[in-house]
CSV table of C-alpha atoms and ligand atoms in Angstrom, one decimal:
chain,number,residue,atom,x,y,z
A,1,MET,CA,92.7,27.3,320.6
A,2,GLY,CA,93.8,24.0,322.0
A,3,SER,CA,95.1,22.9,325.4
A,4,THR,CA,98.5,23.3,326.8
A,5,PHE,CA,101.0,21.1,328.7
A,6,THR,CA,102.8,22.0,331.9
A,7,VAL,CA,106.7,21.4,331.5
A,8,ILE,CA,108.3,20.4,334.8
A,9,ASN,CA,111.8,20.9,336.2
A,10,PRO,CA,112.8,17.3,337.3
A,11,SER,CA,115.3,18.4,339.8
A,12,THR,CA,112.8,20.4,341.7
A,13,ALA,CA,109.5,19.0,340.7
A,14,THR,CA,108.4,22.6,339.8
A,15,ALA,CA,106.3,23.8,336.9
A,16,ILE,CA,108.4,25.9,334.3
A,17,ARG,CA,106.2,26.7,331.5
A,18,GLU,CA,103.0,26.0,329.5
A,19,VAL,CA,103.5,24.6,326.0
A,20,PRO,CA,100.8,24.4,323.3
A,21,ARG,CA,99.3,21.0,322.6
A,22,HIS,CA,98.6,21.1,318.8
A,23,SER,CA,95.5,19.7,317.3
A,24,VAL,CA,95.4,17.6,314.2
A,25,GLU,CA,94.2,20.6,312.2
A,26,GLU,CA,97.0,22.7,313.5
A,27,VAL,CA,99.5,20.2,312.6
A,28,ASP,CA,98.0,19.7,309.1
A,29,ALA,CA,98.4,23.6,308.5
A,30,ILE,CA,102.1,23.4,309.7
A,31,ILE,CA,102.7,20.5,307.3
A,32,ALA,CA,101.0,22.3,304.5
A,33,LYS,CA,103.3,25.3,305.3
A,34,ALA,CA,106.4,23.0,305.3
A,35,ALA,CA,105.2,21.5,301.9
A,36,ARG,CA,105.0,24.9,300.4
A,37,ALA,CA,108.5,26.1,301.8
A,38,PHE,CA,109.9,23.0,300.2
A,39,GLU,CA,109.1,24.4,296.7
A,40,THR,CA,111.5,27.3,297.3
A,41,TRP,CA,114.1,25.7,299.8
A,42,ARG,CA,114.8,22.9,297.2
A,43,THR,CA,115.8,25.5,294.6
A,44,VAL,CA,118.1,27.6,296.8
A,45,ALA,CA,121.5,27.6,295.3
A,46,PRO,CA,123.7,24.9,296.9
A,47,GLY,CA,126.3,27.5,298.1
A,48,ASP,CA,123.5,29.7,299.6
A,49,ARG,CA,122.0,26.8,301.3
A,50,ALA,CA,125.4,25.9,302.8
A,51,ARG,CA,125.8,29.4,304.1
A,52,LEU,CA,122.5,29.5,305.7
A,53,LEU,CA,123.3,26.3,307.6
A,54,ARG,CA,126.7,27.5,308.7
A,55,ARG,CA,125.0,30.7,309.9
A,56,PHE,CA,122.5,28.6,311.8
A,57,ALA,CA,125.3,26.8,313.3
A,58,ALA,CA,127.0,30.0,314.4
A,59,VAL,CA,123.8,31.3,316.1
A,60,VAL,CA,123.4,28.0,317.9
A,61,ASP,CA,127.0,28.4,319.1
A,62,GLU,CA,126.5,32.0,320.3
A,63,HIS,CA,123.5,30.6,322.4
A,64,ASN,CA,125.3,27.5,323.7
A,65,GLU,CA,125.2,28.6,327.3
A,66,GLU,CA,121.4,29.7,327.0
A,67,LEU,CA,120.5,26.4,325.5
A,68,ALA,CA,122.5,24.3,327.9
A,69,ARG,CA,120.9,26.1,330.8
A,70,LEU,CA,117.4,25.5,329.3
A,71,GLU,CA,118.1,21.8,329.0
A,72,VAL,CA,119.3,21.6,332.6
A,73,GLU,CA,116.1,23.2,333.8
A,74,ASN,CA,113.8,21.2,331.5
A,75,SER,CA,115.6,17.7,331.4
A,76,GLY,CA,117.8,17.7,334.5
A,77,HIS,CA,121.0,17.1,332.4
A,78,THR,CA,124.3,18.1,334.0
A,79,ILE,CA,125.4,21.5,332.8
A,80,GLY,CA,128.6,19.8,331.4
A,81,ASN,CA,126.6,17.4,329.3
A,82,ALA,CA,124.1,20.0,328.1
A,83,ARG,CA,126.9,22.3,326.8
A,84,TRP,CA,128.3,19.3,324.8
A,85,GLU,CA,124.6,18.7,323.5
A,86,ALA,CA,124.2,22.3,322.2
A,87,GLY,CA,127.7,22.0,320.8
A,88,ASN,CA,126.7,18.8,319.0
A,89,VAL,CA,123.9,20.6,317.2
A,90,ARG,CA,126.3,23.2,316.0
A,91,ASP,CA,128.7,20.5,314.9
A,92,VAL,CA,126.2,18.6,313.1
A,93,LEU,CA,124.9,21.6,311.3
A,94,ASN,CA,128.5,22.6,310.2
A,95,TYR,CA,129.3,19.0,309.0
A,96,TYR,CA,126.2,18.8,306.9
A,97,SER,CA,126.7,22.4,305.7
A,98,ALA,CA,129.4,21.0,303.5
A,99,ALA,CA,126.8,18.6,301.7
A,100,PRO,CA,124.8,21.0,299.5
A,101,GLU,CA,127.7,21.4,297.0
A,102,ARG,CA,128.5,17.9,297.3
A,103,LEU,CA,125.4,16.0,296.7
A,104,PHE,CA,126.8,14.2,293.7
A,105,GLY,CA,125.1,12.0,291.3
A,106,ARG,CA,126.8,9.8,288.8
A,107,GLN,CA,127.3,9.7,285.0
A,108,ILE,CA,126.9,6.0,284.0
A,109,PRO,CA,128.1,4.8,280.5
A,110,VAL,CA,125.4,4.0,278.1
A,111,ALA,CA,125.0,3.6,274.3
A,112,ASN,CA,123.4,6.5,272.3
A,113,GLY,CA,123.0,8.9,275.2
A,114,LEU,CA,123.9,10.3,278.4
A,115,ASP,CA,122.8,8.6,281.8
A,116,VAL,CA,123.0,10.7,285.0
A,117,THR,CA,121.6,10.2,288.4
A,118,PHE,CA,120.5,13.0,290.8
A,119,LYS,CA,120.2,13.0,294.6
A,120,GLU,CA,116.9,14.7,295.1
A,121,PRO,CA,115.3,15.9,298.4
A,122,LEU,CA,112.1,13.9,299.5
A,123,GLY,CA,110.0,16.8,300.7
A,124,VAL,CA,108.8,17.3,304.3
A,125,ILE,CA,110.6,15.2,306.8
A,126,GLY,CA,108.9,14.4,310.1
A,127,ILE,CA,111.3,14.0,313.0
A,128,ILE,CA,110.0,12.5,316.2
A,129,VAL,CA,112.3,13.0,319.1
A,130,PRO,CA,112.4,11.2,322.6
A,131,TRP,CA,113.0,13.2,326.0
A,132,ASN,CA,116.4,11.8,326.8
A,133,PHE,CA,118.6,13.8,324.4
A,134,PRO,CA,116.3,16.6,323.0
A,135,MET,CA,119.1,18.6,321.2
A,136,PRO,CA,121.4,16.1,319.7
A,137,ILE,CA,118.7,13.7,318.5
A,138,ALA,CA,116.8,16.5,316.8
A,139,GLY,CA,120.0,17.8,315.1
A,140,TRP,CA,121.0,14.3,313.7
A,141,GLY,CA,117.7,14.5,311.8
A,142,PHE,CA,117.2,18.1,310.8
A,143,GLY,CA,120.8,18.8,310.0
A,144,PRO,CA,121.3,16.4,307.1
A,145,ALA,CA,117.5,16.7,306.1
A,146,LEU,CA,117.9,20.5,305.7
A,147,ALA,CA,121.1,20.2,303.9
A,148,ALA,CA,119.7,17.8,301.4
A,149,GLY,CA,117.0,20.3,300.5
A,150,ASN,CA,114.2,19.1,302.5
A,151,THR,CA,112.0,20.9,304.9
A,152,VAL,CA,111.4,19.7,308.3
A,153,VAL,CA,108.4,19.2,310.9
A,154,LEU,CA,110.0,18.3,314.2
A,155,LYS,CA,108.1,16.9,317.2
A,156,PRO,CA,110.0,17.1,320.4
A,157,ALA,CA,108.8,14.9,323.3
A,158,GLU,CA,105.8,16.6,325.1
A,159,ILE,CA,107.9,16.7,328.4
A,160,THR,CA,111.1,18.3,326.9
A,161,PRO,CA,110.1,20.8,324.2
A,162,LEU,CA,112.0,23.9,325.4
A,163,THR,CA,115.3,23.5,323.5
A,164,ALA,CA,113.6,22.4,320.4
A,165,LEU,CA,111.3,25.5,320.4
A,166,ARG,CA,114.4,27.7,321.0
A,167,LEU,CA,116.2,26.2,318.1
A,168,GLY,CA,113.3,26.9,316.0
A,169,GLU,CA,113.6,30.6,316.8
A,170,LEU,CA,117.4,30.6,316.3
A,171,ALA,CA,116.9,29.1,312.8
A,172,LEU,CA,114.8,32.0,311.9
A,173,GLU,CA,117.2,34.5,313.5
A,174,ALA,CA,120.0,32.9,311.3
A,175,GLY,CA,117.9,33.5,308.0
A,176,ILE,CA,116.5,30.0,307.5
A,177,PRO,CA,113.3,30.9,305.6
A,178,GLU,CA,110.0,30.7,307.3
A,179,GLY,CA,108.3,27.3,306.9
A,180,VAL,CA,111.7,25.3,306.4
A,181,PHE,CA,112.2,24.2,309.9
A,182,ASN,CA,109.0,23.7,312.1
A,183,ILE,CA,108.6,22.8,315.7
A,184,VAL,CA,105.4,21.2,316.4
A,185,THR,CA,104.8,20.5,320.0
A,186,GLY,CA,102.0,18.2,321.4
A,187,SER,CA,101.6,14.5,322.2
A,188,GLY,CA,102.9,11.4,320.3
A,189,SER,CA,99.3,10.1,319.8
A,190,VAL,CA,98.2,13.3,318.1
A,191,VAL,CA,101.1,15.1,316.5
A,192,GLY,CA,103.5,12.1,316.1
A,193,GLU,CA,100.6,10.0,314.7
A,194,ARG,CA,99.7,12.7,312.1
A,195,PHE,CA,103.4,12.7,310.8
A,196,VAL,CA,102.9,9.1,310.2
A,197,THR,CA,99.5,9.3,308.5
A,198,HIS,CA,99.9,12.6,306.6
A,199,PRO,CA,100.7,12.1,302.9
A,200,LEU,CA,102.9,15.2,302.5
A,201,VAL,CA,105.2,13.8,305.2
A,202,ARG,CA,107.5,11.9,302.9
A,203,LYS,CA,110.0,10.3,305.4
A,204,LEU,CA,109.9,9.6,309.1
A,205,VAL,CA,112.9,9.7,311.4
A,206,PHE,CA,111.9,8.3,314.7
A,207,THR,CA,114.0,7.8,317.9
A,208,GLY,CA,112.3,6.3,320.9
A,209,SER,CA,111.1,3.1,322.4
A,210,THR,CA,111.2,-0.1,320.4
A,211,ASP,CA,107.3,-0.6,320.8
A,212,VAL,CA,106.4,2.8,319.7
A,213,GLY,CA,108.9,2.4,316.8
A,214,LYS,CA,107.3,-0.8,315.6
A,215,GLY,CA,103.9,1.1,315.5
A,216,ILE,CA,105.5,3.8,313.5
A,217,MET,CA,106.9,1.3,311.0
A,218,ARG,CA,103.5,-0.4,310.7
A,219,GLY,CA,101.8,2.9,310.2
A,220,ALA,CA,104.4,4.0,307.6
A,221,ALA,CA,104.0,0.8,305.6
A,222,ASP,CA,100.5,2.1,304.5
A,223,GLN,CA,102.1,4.8,302.3
A,224,VAL,CA,105.3,3.0,301.8
A,225,LYS,CA,106.9,5.9,303.7
A,226,PRO,CA,110.5,5.4,304.4
A,227,VAL,CA,111.7,5.4,308.1
A,228,THR,CA,114.8,5.7,310.1
A,229,LEU,CA,114.4,4.2,313.4
A,230,GLU,CA,116.6,4.7,316.5
A,231,LEU,CA,115.3,2.4,319.3
A,232,GLY,CA,116.0,0.8,322.6
A,233,GLY,CA,119.2,-0.8,323.8
A,234,LYS,CA,120.6,-3.3,326.5
A,235,SER,CA,124.3,-2.9,325.6
A,236,ALA,CA,127.0,-5.0,327.1
A,237,ASN,CA,130.3,-3.8,328.6
A,238,ILE,CA,132.5,-6.7,328.4
A,239,ILE,CA,135.6,-6.9,330.7
A,240,PHE,CA,138.2,-9.6,330.0
A,241,ALA,CA,140.7,-10.6,332.6
A,242,ASP,CA,143.6,-9.3,330.4
A,243,SER,CA,142.3,-5.7,330.4
A,244,ASP,CA,143.5,-2.8,332.3
A,245,LEU,CA,141.0,-3.5,335.1
A,246,GLU,CA,141.6,-0.3,337.0
A,247,ARG,CA,140.6,1.7,334.0
A,248,ALA,CA,137.6,-0.7,333.1
A,249,ALA,CA,136.3,-0.2,336.7
A,250,ALA,CA,136.8,3.4,337.0
A,251,THR,CA,135.1,4.2,333.8
A,252,ALA,CA,132.3,1.6,333.9
A,253,PRO,CA,129.9,3.9,336.0
A,254,TYR,CA,130.1,6.6,333.3
A,255,GLY,CA,129.4,4.0,330.6
A,256,VAL,CA,126.0,3.4,332.1
A,257,PHE,CA,125.1,6.2,334.5
A,258,ASP,CA,125.6,9.1,332.3
A,259,ASN,CA,122.4,11.1,332.0
A,260,ALA,CA,121.2,9.1,334.9
A,261,GLY,CA,121.2,5.9,332.7
A,262,GLN,CA,118.6,7.5,330.3
A,263,ASP,CA,120.7,6.8,327.3
A,264,CYS,CA,120.0,4.4,324.6
A,265,CYS,CA,123.6,3.5,324.5
A,266,ALA,CA,123.9,2.8,328.3
A,267,ARG,CA,126.1,-0.2,329.0
A,268,SER,CA,123.5,-1.5,331.4
A,269,ARG,CA,124.9,-5.1,331.3
A,270,ILE,CA,128.4,-5.6,332.6
A,271,LEU,CA,129.9,-8.9,331.8
A,272,VAL,CA,133.1,-9.7,333.7
A,273,GLN,CA,135.4,-12.6,333.3
A,274,ALA,CA,135.1,-15.0,336.4
A,275,SER,CA,138.7,-14.9,337.2
A,276,VAL,CA,138.8,-11.3,337.9
A,277,PHE,CA,135.1,-10.7,339.1
A,278,ASP,CA,135.8,-10.0,342.7
A,279,ARG,CA,138.8,-7.8,341.9
A,280,PHE,CA,136.6,-5.9,339.5
A,281,MET,CA,133.7,-5.5,341.9
A,282,GLU,CA,135.8,-4.1,344.7
A,283,ARG,CA,137.1,-1.2,342.4
A,284,PHE,CA,133.8,-0.7,340.7
A,285,GLU,CA,132.2,-0.2,344.0
A,286,VAL,CA,134.6,2.6,344.9
A,287,ALA,CA,133.9,4.1,341.6
A,288,VAL,CA,130.2,3.9,341.8
A,289,LYS,CA,130.2,5.6,345.2
A,290,GLY,CA,132.3,8.4,343.7
A,291,VAL,CA,129.8,9.4,341.1
A,292,ARG,CA,128.6,12.9,342.0
A,293,VAL,CA,124.8,12.9,341.9
A,294,GLU,CA,123.8,16.4,342.6
A,295,ASP,CA,122.1,19.6,341.3
A,296,PRO,CA,122.8,19.3,337.6
A,297,SER,CA,123.4,23.1,337.2
A,298,LEU,CA,126.7,22.7,339.3
A,299,ASP,CA,129.8,22.3,337.1
A,300,THR,CA,130.9,19.3,339.5
A,301,SER,CA,127.6,17.4,338.8
A,302,GLU,CA,128.0,14.0,337.1
A,303,MET,CA,124.4,12.9,337.3
A,304,GLY,CA,121.0,14.5,337.7
A,305,PRO,CA,117.5,13.2,338.5
A,306,LEU,CA,115.3,11.0,336.3
A,307,ILE,CA,113.0,12.7,334.0
A,308,THR,CA,109.6,12.4,335.7
A,309,ARG,CA,108.0,10.9,338.7
A,310,ALA,CA,106.3,8.2,336.5
A,311,HIS,CA,109.6,7.3,335.0
A,312,HIS,CA,111.2,7.1,338.6
A,313,GLU,CA,108.5,4.6,339.6
A,314,HIS,CA,109.1,2.5,336.4
A,315,VAL,CA,112.8,2.5,337.0
A,316,ALA,CA,112.2,1.5,340.8
A,317,SER,CA,110.1,-1.3,339.7
A,318,PHE,CA,113.3,-3.1,338.6
A,319,LEU,CA,114.5,-2.9,342.1
A,320,ASP,CA,111.8,-5.0,343.8
A,321,GLY,CA,113.3,-8.2,344.9
A,322,ALA,CA,116.6,-7.6,342.9
A,323,ASN,CA,119.9,-8.8,344.3
A,324,VAL,CA,121.6,-5.4,345.0
A,325,ALA,CA,125.4,-5.6,345.3
A,326,PHE,CA,125.7,-1.9,346.2
A,327,ARG,CA,124.4,1.5,345.6
A,328,GLY,CA,125.8,5.2,345.1
A,329,VAL,CA,124.6,8.4,346.5
A,330,LYS,CA,121.8,10.8,345.8
A,331,PRO,CA,120.7,14.2,347.2
A,332,GLU,CA,117.8,14.7,349.5
A,333,GLY,CA,114.9,16.9,348.8
A,334,PRO,CA,112.3,17.2,346.0
A,335,GLY,CA,113.0,16.1,342.3
A,336,PHE,CA,113.1,12.6,340.9
A,337,TRP,CA,116.4,11.5,342.2
A,338,MET,CA,117.5,8.0,342.3
A,339,GLU,CA,121.1,6.7,343.3
A,340,PRO,CA,123.3,4.4,341.0
A,341,HIS,CA,122.3,0.8,341.7
A,342,VAL,CA,124.4,-2.2,340.9
A,343,LEU,CA,122.6,-5.6,340.7
A,344,ILE,CA,123.9,-9.2,340.4
A,345,ALA,CA,121.9,-10.8,337.7
A,346,GLU,CA,120.9,-14.2,336.3
A,347,SER,CA,120.3,-14.4,332.5
A,348,ASN,CA,116.6,-14.5,332.6
A,349,ASP,CA,116.1,-11.8,335.3
A,350,ARG,CA,114.0,-8.8,334.0
A,351,CYS,CA,116.8,-6.4,334.9
A,352,PHE,CA,119.1,-8.3,332.6
A,353,THR,CA,116.8,-8.5,329.6
A,354,GLU,CA,114.7,-5.3,329.5
A,355,GLU,CA,115.7,-1.8,328.9
A,356,ILE,CA,115.6,0.0,332.4
A,357,PHE,CA,116.6,3.5,331.1
A,358,GLY,CA,117.8,4.6,334.6
A,359,PRO,CA,120.7,4.3,336.9
A,360,VAL,CA,120.6,0.6,337.3
A,361,VAL,CA,123.3,-1.9,336.0
A,362,SER,CA,123.3,-5.7,336.0
A,363,VAL,CA,126.5,-7.5,336.4
A,364,MET,CA,127.2,-11.1,335.4
A,365,ARG,CA,130.2,-13.4,335.1
A,366,PHE,CA,131.4,-15.3,332.1
A,367,GLU,CA,134.0,-18.0,331.6
A,368,ASP,CA,135.7,-17.4,328.2
A,369,GLU,CA,135.5,-15.3,325.0
A,370,ALA,CA,132.9,-17.6,323.4
A,371,ASP,CA,130.7,-17.3,326.6
A,372,ALA,CA,131.0,-13.5,326.6
A,373,ILE,CA,130.0,-13.2,323.0
A,374,ARG,CA,127.0,-15.6,323.5
A,375,ILE,CA,125.7,-13.5,326.6
A,376,ALA,CA,126.2,-10.2,324.8
A,377,ASN,CA,124.3,-11.3,321.7
A,378,ASP,CA,121.5,-12.9,323.9
A,379,SER,CA,119.2,-9.9,323.5
A,380,ILE,CA,116.6,-8.5,321.2
A,381,TYR,CA,118.7,-5.3,321.0
A,382,GLY,CA,122.1,-4.5,319.4
A,383,LEU,CA,122.9,-0.7,319.6
A,384,SER,CA,126.1,-0.2,321.5
A,385,GLY,CA,128.8,-1.8,323.7
A,386,SER,CA,132.3,-1.8,325.0
A,387,ILE,CA,135.1,-4.4,325.1
A,388,TRP,CA,138.0,-4.2,327.6
A,389,THR,CA,141.0,-6.2,326.6
A,390,ASN,CA,144.7,-5.7,325.9
A,391,ASP,CA,144.8,-8.7,323.4
A,392,LEU,CA,144.6,-7.0,320.1
A,393,GLY,CA,143.4,-10.3,318.4
A,394,ARG,CA,140.6,-10.7,320.9
A,395,ALA,CA,139.5,-7.1,320.6
A,396,VAL,CA,139.2,-7.7,316.7
A,397,ARG,CA,137.4,-11.0,317.1
A,398,VAL,CA,134.9,-9.8,319.8
A,399,ALA,CA,134.2,-6.4,318.0
A,400,ARG,CA,133.3,-8.5,314.8
A,401,ALA,CA,131.4,-11.0,316.7
A,402,VAL,CA,129.1,-8.7,318.8
A,403,GLU,CA,125.9,-8.0,317.0
A,404,SER,CA,125.7,-4.1,317.6
A,405,GLY,CA,125.9,-1.0,315.6
A,406,ASN,CA,128.4,0.9,317.7
A,407,LEU,CA,131.3,-0.6,319.7
A,408,SER,CA,134.1,0.7,321.5
A,409,VAL,CA,137.3,-1.0,322.6
A,410,ASN,CA,138.8,0.1,325.8
A,411,SER,CA,136.5,3.2,326.0
A,412,HIS,CA,132.8,3.9,326.1
A,413,SER,CA,132.4,6.4,323.4
A,414,SER,CA,129.5,5.9,320.9
A,415,VAL,CA,128.7,9.0,319.2
A,416,ARG,CA,130.9,11.1,316.9
A,417,TYR,CA,128.9,13.2,314.4
A,418,TRP,CA,131.1,12.2,311.6
A,419,THR,CA,130.8,8.4,312.0
A,420,PRO,CA,127.7,6.3,311.5
A,421,PHE,CA,125.4,5.6,314.4
A,422,GLY,CA,122.5,3.1,314.6
A,423,GLY,CA,121.2,-0.2,315.7
A,424,TYR,CA,121.2,-4.0,314.9
A,425,LYS,CA,118.1,-6.1,315.4
A,426,GLN,CA,115.2,-4.5,317.4
A,427,SER,CA,117.5,-1.5,318.2
A,428,GLY,CA,116.8,0.3,314.9
A,429,LEU,CA,116.8,0.5,311.1
A,430,GLY,CA,119.2,2.8,309.2
A,431,ARG,CA,122.0,4.8,310.3
A,432,GLU,CA,122.4,8.5,311.2
A,433,LEU,CA,125.4,10.9,311.2
A,434,GLY,CA,128.6,10.2,309.4
A,435,PRO,CA,129.1,10.5,305.6
A,436,ASP,CA,126.2,8.2,304.4
A,437,ALA,CA,123.2,9.8,306.4
A,438,LEU,CA,122.3,12.1,303.4
A,439,ASP,CA,121.3,8.8,301.5
A,440,ALA,CA,118.5,8.6,304.1
A,441,PHE,CA,117.3,12.1,303.1
A,442,THR,CA,117.4,11.9,299.4
A,443,GLU,CA,115.8,9.8,296.5
A,444,THR,CA,118.1,8.7,293.7
A,445,LYS,CA,116.6,9.7,290.3
A,446,ASN,CA,118.0,8.2,287.0
A,447,VAL,CA,117.7,10.1,283.8
A,448,PHE,CA,118.7,8.8,280.3
A,449,PHE,CA,119.1,11.6,277.7
A,450,ASP,CA,118.9,10.1,274.2
A,451,THR,CA,121.5,11.8,271.9
A,452,GLN,CA,120.4,10.2,268.7
A,453,HIS,CA,117.2,12.5,267.9
B,501,NAP,P1,108.8,6.9,323.3
B,501,NAP,O1,107.7,6.8,324.3
B,501,NAP,O2,108.8,5.9,322.2
B,501,NAP,O3,108.6,8.4,322.6
B,501,NAP,C1,109.4,8.9,321.7
B,501,NAP,C2,108.6,9.9,320.8
B,501,NAP,O4,107.5,9.3,320.1
B,501,NAP,C3,108.1,11.0,321.8
B,501,NAP,O5,108.1,12.2,321.0
B,501,NAP,C4,106.6,10.6,321.8
B,501,NAP,O6,105.8,11.7,322.1
B,501,NAP,C5,106.5,10.0,320.5
B,501,NAP,N1,105.3,9.1,320.3
B,501,NAP,C6,104.7,8.4,321.2
B,501,NAP,N2,103.8,7.5,320.7
B,501,NAP,C7,103.7,7.9,319.4
B,501,NAP,C8,102.8,7.4,318.3
B,501,NAP,N3,101.8,6.5,318.6
B,501,NAP,N4,103.0,7.8,317.2
B,501,NAP,C9,104.0,8.7,316.9
B,501,NAP,N5,104.8,9.3,317.9
B,501,NAP,C10,104.6,8.9,319.1
B,501,NAP,O7,110.3,6.9,323.9
B,501,NAP,P2,110.8,7.9,325.1
B,501,NAP,O8,110.2,7.3,326.3
B,501,NAP,O9,110.5,9.2,324.8
B,501,NAP,O10,112.3,7.7,324.9
B,501,NAP,C11,113.0,6.5,325.5
B,501,NAP,C12,113.4,5.6,324.5
B,501,NAP,O11,114.0,6.1,323.4
B,501,NAP,C13,114.2,4.4,325.0
B,501,NAP,O12,113.6,3.1,324.7
B,501,NAP,C14,115.6,4.8,324.4
B,501,NAP,O13,116.3,3.6,324.2
B,501,NAP,C15,115.1,5.2,323.0
B,501,NAP,N6,116.3,6.0,322.3
B,501,NAP,C16,116.9,5.5,321.3
B,501,NAP,C17,117.9,6.2,320.8
B,501,NAP,C18,118.7,5.5,319.6
B,501,NAP,O14,119.6,6.5,319.0
B,501,NAP,N7,118.6,4.3,319.4
B,501,NAP,C19,118.3,7.4,321.3
B,501,NAP,C20,117.6,7.9,322.4
B,501,NAP,C21,116.6,7.2,323.0
B,501,NAP,P3,105.3,12.1,323.5
B,501,NAP,O15,106.2,11.5,324.6
B,501,NAP,O16,105.4,13.5,323.5
B,501,NAP,O17,103.8,11.7,323.7
B,502,MG,MG1,107.2,7.5,326.4
């Protein structure tokens, strides 16, 4: 059989396990199996499909601690985050388990007959997941996909496959039939690419970098295959002089350094109104130095290591010659550790325009509301962002003016499984989660029944 890939613990730089690298032939066999399973899964009675998804959610919940520990080991996530992530898979499954009995079509008035629309599943859905949030991002795809009656082939990132593999086992344990939910390990260039080119994969859900996402979209065009894309970000945290500056400064580190900054929603540009810049920076420095960067398996840990040595080098390249205002702390020893960094940036600096995907934030002054909006929108990305102000009118104006899919006012929250998530501009295409995500996993069929003959 084919080769294997060595999975590494990023906190200790030690090997954990060998995972298969599937060949194109093996991928084709799994896709064929998923296509066969579709023929029966789509006919499972709505109430039964709902019950199976709720059982899957319950089994995930029973294994929350195991899944969380596995993510700490494979991805260096803090245990607190990892428990939330496994809980998010459960919640997404429960939320979409309400869908099978509610996939309503419409009855539309017509002469001489009956016109009805049906929401029909597409077939095999190919889900390609990045390494930064292996569990939630997988679940945002497979939860609604399965609920709508599709079958799934899921490719985790090669370096973080362990929780996806376990979720595949738990699905079977919960009674999800063989072939309905398939985990396919291996590289993007082999497994991911085959999802794009295989005609039986009827839709792609891709989360990852903008460059790879563009390639997926180009490839999908060949078969007019629909895509949902969740791509990069360079989100702004906009802090106005009239905000609660203490809270804005105390929370800003967690808006960017969560998951060591390896978060597509990281508020990696902080825009501060000039009149409060110095006051903000004083308080922000205290907060950054207080971030607990330590062994992610400790309950007190707030930030773990970066994912790989190569990624550490990539992030460090942004620090060469940068104007560093101050740094946080990091532990000594092996592992791909980096302390939080705060940079003072000019608008054309690489650190201010490119997604760094590490614990590096760039701060810039702005003069007034129009200036803040202009700087925030001066980006190819538009995923997330925060606005800090106590002026209600300003909050509404700025929230409407910032070109971004997910904004929070006086907080840094981006993701709730029951609200839509996705990006403007080059941050993505389509929306996941929330009440409308099922539309991305169904085709609308219109049927006219002639009643005259
Ligand atoms: P990536 O390099 O684009 O990889 C993402 C996934 O695509 C991996 O599973 C990868 O496989 C696979 N892949 C790579 N090349 C492929 C190809 N030619 N065809 C098909 N699949 C291919 O991204 P990453 O470095 O893992 O993740 C970081 C990026 O994800 C950041 O840009 C981040 O902003 C973005 N992200 C976005 C969101 C969002 O919701 N908008 C959420 C999280 C992350 P292998 O790695 O196994 O080879
Ligand atoms: Mg990559």
